[in-house]
Amino acid sequence: LKKKINQVPVIDADERLKGMVTDIDLMRGIYEKS
C-alpha cells in the first residue's frame, strides 16, 4: 500500500510532463502553419 501511494505522484508528474510536451508540439505546428 505504501508503494502505491509513493508511485502516484511520480506517475502524475510524468503525465503532466507528457501533456506539456504535447502542448508545445501543437503550438509549434500551429505556428509553422501560419
Short mmCIF file of N, CA and C in Angstrom, two decimals:
data_model
loop_
_atom_site.label_atom_id
_atom_site.label_comp_id
_atom_site.label_asym_id
_atom_site.label_seq_id
_atom_site.Cartn_x
_atom_site.Cartn_y
_atom_site.Cartn_z
N LEU A 1 0.84 -1.20 0.00
CA LEU A 1 0.00 0.00 0.00
C LEU A 1 0.88 1.26 0.00
N LYS A 2 1.94 1.24 0.80
CA LYS A 2 2.84 2.41 0.84
C LYS A 2 3.48 2.65 -0.52
N LYS A 3 3.87 1.57 -1.20
CA LYS A 3 4.50 1.70 -2.52
C LYS A 3 3.53 2.37 -3.50
N LYS A 4 2.28 1.96 -3.48
CA LYS A 4 1.27 2.54 -4.38
C LYS A 4 1.15 4.05 -4.16
N ILE A 5 1.06 4.45 -2.89
CA ILE A 5 0.92 5.88 -2.56
C ILE A 5 2.15 6.65 -3.04
N ASN A 6 3.34 6.06 -2.90
CA ASN A 6 4.56 6.74 -3.31
C ASN A 6 4.66 6.85 -4.83
N GLN A 7 4.08 5.91 -5.56
CA GLN A 7 4.19 5.89 -7.02
C GLN A 7 3.23 6.87 -7.70
N VAL A 8 2.11 7.18 -7.04
CA VAL A 8 1.09 8.03 -7.68
C VAL A 8 1.64 9.40 -8.09
N PRO A 9 2.33 10.14 -7.21
CA PRO A 9 2.84 11.46 -7.61
C PRO A 9 3.82 11.37 -8.78
N VAL A 10 4.61 10.32 -8.84
CA VAL A 10 5.58 10.16 -9.93
C VAL A 10 4.85 9.99 -11.25
N ILE A 11 3.83 9.14 -11.27
CA ILE A 11 3.04 8.90 -12.48
C ILE A 11 2.33 10.20 -12.88
N ASP A 12 1.76 10.91 -11.90
CA ASP A 12 1.03 12.14 -12.16
C ASP A 12 1.95 13.18 -12.78
N ALA A 13 3.15 13.33 -12.23
CA ALA A 13 4.12 14.30 -12.76
C ALA A 13 4.53 13.91 -14.18
N ASP A 14 4.70 12.61 -14.43
CA ASP A 14 5.09 12.13 -15.76
C ASP A 14 3.99 12.44 -16.77
N GLU A 15 2.72 12.24 -16.37
CA GLU A 15 1.60 12.53 -17.27
C GLU A 15 1.54 14.02 -17.58
N ARG A 16 1.78 14.85 -16.56
CA ARG A 16 1.77 16.31 -16.77
C ARG A 16 2.88 16.71 -17.73
N LEU A 17 4.05 16.09 -17.57
CA LEU A 17 5.19 16.39 -18.44
C LEU A 17 4.85 16.01 -19.89
N LYS A 18 4.24 14.85 -20.07
CA LYS A 18 3.84 14.42 -21.42
C LYS A 18 2.83 15.41 -22.00
N GLY A 19 1.90 15.87 -21.17
CA GLY A 19 0.90 16.84 -21.62
C GLY A 19 1.54 18.15 -22.05
N MET A 20 2.55 18.60 -21.29
CA MET A 20 3.26 19.84 -21.62
C MET A 20 3.97 19.70 -22.96
N VAL A 21 4.65 18.57 -23.16
CA VAL A 21 5.38 18.33 -24.41
C VAL A 21 4.40 18.31 -25.58
N THR A 22 3.24 17.69 -25.39
CA THR A 22 2.23 17.63 -26.44
C THR A 22 1.74 19.04 -26.79
N ASP A 23 1.50 19.87 -25.77
CA ASP A 23 1.04 21.24 -25.99
C ASP A 23 2.08 22.03 -26.78
N ILE A 24 3.35 21.86 -26.44
CA ILE A 24 4.43 22.57 -27.15
C ILE A 24 4.47 22.12 -28.61
N ASP A 25 4.31 20.83 -28.85
CA ASP A 25 4.32 20.30 -30.22
C ASP A 25 3.14 20.87 -31.01
N LEU A 26 1.96 20.96 -30.38
CA LEU A 26 0.78 21.50 -31.06
C LEU A 26 0.99 22.97 -31.39
N MET A 27 1.51 23.74 -30.43
CA MET A 27 1.75 25.17 -30.63
C MET A 27 2.76 25.38 -31.76
N ARG A 28 3.81 24.56 -31.78
CA ARG A 28 4.84 24.65 -32.82
C ARG A 28 4.22 24.37 -34.19
N GLY A 29 3.36 23.36 -34.26
CA GLY A 29 2.71 23.01 -35.52
C GLY A 29 1.82 24.14 -36.02
N ILE A 30 1.06 24.76 -35.10
CA ILE A 30 0.18 25.88 -35.47
C ILE A 30 1.02 27.07 -35.92
N TYR A 31 2.11 27.34 -35.22
CA TYR A 31 2.98 28.48 -35.54
C TYR A 31 3.62 28.31 -36.92
N GLU A 32 4.04 27.09 -37.23
CA GLU A 32 4.70 26.84 -38.51
C GLU A 32 3.70 26.92 -39.67
N LYS A 33 2.43 26.56 -39.43
CA LYS A 33 1.41 26.59 -40.48
C LYS A 33 1.05 28.02 -40.85
N SER A 34 0.97 28.92 -39.88
CA SER A 34 0.52 30.30 -40.13
C SER A 34 1.63 31.20 -40.63
#
